[in-house]
């Protein structure tokens, strides 16, 4: 489904990305291992695409932890993995609507004595086709070459 979220560079509107393949990953910046592994594979896949293929592809990282993940941090995190990746979030209600639309499950765990908490979440990458519809789900652990092949299958 279409959505509008916020990034450090302004609104992120899925409908504005029609005509491109969009890889969407839901996570949070303090995720110790699952998020960086998945995002790295997607970023490596984008790097493996030809310049023309990469121009028709977007990688979107949506934070499930808007209370801790601010827009500037998301921008820096995204840029660390790939210069074309967009880090976005919204308020908790907006994130819940978008996550539900993609079947993403997540739950904030209780904070420990130091106030630190984890957010347990689905770890798949969602492929939105050029028509704006969910085209495929890439399971956690898929390596970059297969992610690139998946993108190529959906490019117009």
PDB file of N, CA, C and O in Angstrom, residues 3-6 63-64 66-67 89-101 106:
ATOM      1  N   UNK A   3       2.116   4.921   1.083  1.00  0.00           N
ATOM      2  CA  UNK A   3       2.314   5.562   2.375  1.00  0.00           C
ATOM      3  C   UNK A   3       3.191   6.781   2.195  1.00  0.00           C
ATOM      4  O   UNK A   3       3.875   6.927   1.179  1.00  0.00           O
ATOM      5  N   UNK A   4       3.148   7.630   3.188  1.00  0.00           N
ATOM      6  CA  UNK A   4       4.043   8.782   3.264  1.00  0.00           C
ATOM      7  C   UNK A   4       4.693   8.757   4.636  1.00  0.00           C
ATOM      8  O   UNK A   4       3.997   8.682   5.650  1.00  0.00           O
ATOM      9  N   UNK A   5       6.009   8.795   4.654  1.00  0.00           N
ATOM     10  CA  UNK A   5       6.768   8.869   5.899  1.00  0.00           C
ATOM     11  C   UNK A   5       7.732  10.044   5.793  1.00  0.00           C
ATOM     12  O   UNK A   5       7.736  10.759   4.792  1.00  0.00           O
ATOM     13  N   UNK A   6       8.559  10.212   6.802  1.00  0.00           N
ATOM     14  CA  UNK A   6       9.495  11.330   6.826  1.00  0.00           C
ATOM     15  C   UNK A   6      10.931  10.818   6.690  1.00  0.00           C
ATOM     16  O   UNK A   6      11.271   9.763   7.207  1.00  0.00           O
ATOM     17  N   UNK A  63      12.305   2.779   9.987  1.00  0.00           N
ATOM     18  CA  UNK A  63      12.546   2.535  11.409  1.00  0.00           C
ATOM     19  C   UNK A  63      11.256   2.173  12.128  1.00  0.00           C
ATOM     20  O   UNK A  63      10.244   2.868  12.020  1.00  0.00           O
ATOM     21  N   UNK A  64      11.327   1.103  12.892  1.00  0.00           N
ATOM     22  CA  UNK A  64      10.228   0.672  13.761  1.00  0.00           C
ATOM     23  C   UNK A  64      10.373   1.256  15.166  1.00  0.00           C
ATOM     24  O   UNK A  64       9.596   0.922  16.049  1.00  0.00           O
ATOM     25  N   UNK A  66      10.677   4.863  16.199  1.00  0.00           N
ATOM     26  CA  UNK A  66      10.766   6.315  15.994  1.00  0.00           C
ATOM     27  C   UNK A  66      11.084   7.110  17.254  1.00  0.00           C
ATOM     28  O   UNK A  66      11.505   8.257  17.157  1.00  0.00           O
ATOM     29  N   UNK A  67      10.925   6.501  18.411  1.00  0.00           N
ATOM     30  CA  UNK A  67      11.245   7.210  19.648  1.00  0.00           C
ATOM     31  C   UNK A  67      12.747   7.409  19.818  1.00  0.00           C
ATOM     32  O   UNK A  67      13.181   8.384  20.424  1.00  0.00           O
ATOM     33  N   UNK A  89      10.968   7.261   8.705  1.00  0.00           N
ATOM     34  CA  UNK A  89      10.153   6.854   9.844  1.00  0.00           C
ATOM     35  C   UNK A  89       8.942   7.772   9.924  1.00  0.00           C
ATOM     36  O   UNK A  89       8.727   8.617   9.061  1.00  0.00           O
ATOM     37  N   UNK A  90       8.180   7.582  10.954  1.00  0.00           N
ATOM     38  CA  UNK A  90       6.997   8.405  11.201  1.00  0.00           C
ATOM     39  C   UNK A  90       6.684   8.312  12.674  1.00  0.00           C
ATOM     40  O   UNK A  90       7.492   7.813  13.460  1.00  0.00           O
ATOM     41  N   UNK A  91       5.498   8.726  13.041  1.00  0.00           N
ATOM     42  CA  UNK A  91       5.120   8.549  14.441  1.00  0.00           C
ATOM     43  C   UNK A  91       4.685   7.094  14.636  1.00  0.00           C
ATOM     44  O   UNK A  91       4.504   6.360  13.653  1.00  0.00           O
ATOM     45  N   UNK A  92       4.560   6.637  15.877  1.00  0.00           N
ATOM     46  CA  UNK A  92       4.222   5.227  16.095  1.00  0.00           C
ATOM     47  C   UNK A  92       2.960   4.761  15.366  1.00  0.00           C
ATOM     48  O   UNK A  92       2.925   3.647  14.838  1.00  0.00           O
ATOM     49  N   UNK A  93       1.944   5.598  15.288  1.00  0.00           N
ATOM     50  CA  UNK A  93       0.710   5.201  14.595  1.00  0.00           C
ATOM     51  C   UNK A  93       0.942   5.042  13.091  1.00  0.00           C
ATOM     52  O   UNK A  93       0.439   4.095  12.478  1.00  0.00           O
ATOM     53  N   UNK A  94       1.707   5.950  12.501  1.00  0.00           N
ATOM     54  CA  UNK A  94       2.013   5.846  11.064  1.00  0.00           C
ATOM     55  C   UNK A  94       2.820   4.586  10.769  1.00  0.00           C
ATOM     56  O   UNK A  94       2.543   3.873   9.790  1.00  0.00           O
ATOM     57  N   UNK A  95       3.800   4.310  11.610  1.00  0.00           N
ATOM     58  CA  UNK A  95       4.632   3.111  11.417  1.00  0.00           C
ATOM     59  C   UNK A  95       3.768   1.859  11.547  1.00  0.00           C
ATOM     60  O   UNK A  95       3.914   0.914  10.771  1.00  0.00           O
ATOM     61  N   UNK A  96       2.861   1.839  12.504  1.00  0.00           N
ATOM     62  CA  UNK A  96       1.996   0.674  12.695  1.00  0.00           C
ATOM     63  C   UNK A  96       1.150   0.413  11.456  1.00  0.00           C
ATOM     64  O   UNK A  96       0.985  -0.742  11.042  1.00  0.00           O
ATOM     65  N   UNK A  97       0.632   1.459  10.833  1.00  0.00           N
ATOM     66  CA  UNK A  97      -0.196   1.294   9.634  1.00  0.00           C
ATOM     67  C   UNK A  97       0.632   0.717   8.489  1.00  0.00           C
ATOM     68  O   UNK A  97       0.213  -0.220   7.805  1.00  0.00           O
ATOM     69  N   UNK A  98       1.821   1.266   8.267  1.00  0.00           N
ATOM     70  CA  UNK A  98       2.676   0.787   7.173  1.00  0.00           C
ATOM     71  C   UNK A  98       3.126  -0.643   7.446  1.00  0.00           C
ATOM     72  O   UNK A  98       3.081  -1.497   6.551  1.00  0.00           O
ATOM     73  N   UNK A  99       3.548  -0.920   8.658  1.00  0.00           N
ATOM     74  CA  UNK A  99       3.992  -2.275   9.000  1.00  0.00           C
ATOM     75  C   UNK A  99       2.862  -3.287   8.807  1.00  0.00           C
ATOM     76  O   UNK A  99       3.072  -4.361   8.231  1.00  0.00           O
ATOM     77  N   UNK A 100       1.683  -2.934   9.243  1.00  0.00           N
ATOM     78  CA  UNK A 100       0.531  -3.835   9.092  1.00  0.00           C
ATOM     79  C   UNK A 100       0.229  -4.097   7.609  1.00  0.00           C
ATOM     80  O   UNK A 100      -0.074  -5.208   7.223  1.00  0.00           O
ATOM     81  N   UNK A 101       0.353  -3.068   6.780  1.00  0.00           N
ATOM     82  CA  UNK A 101       0.080  -3.217   5.345  1.00  0.00           C
ATOM     83  C   UNK A 101       1.008  -4.239   4.698  1.00  0.00           C
ATOM     84  O   UNK A 101       0.619  -4.914   3.741  1.00  0.00           O
ATOM     85  N   UNK A 106       6.245  -6.665  14.855  1.00  0.00           N
ATOM     86  CA  UNK A 106       7.298  -6.100  15.691  1.00  0.00           C
ATOM     87  C   UNK A 106       6.718  -5.797  17.068  1.00  0.00           C
ATOM     88  O   UNK A 106       5.515  -5.587  17.217  1.00  0.00           O
TER      89      UNK A 106
END
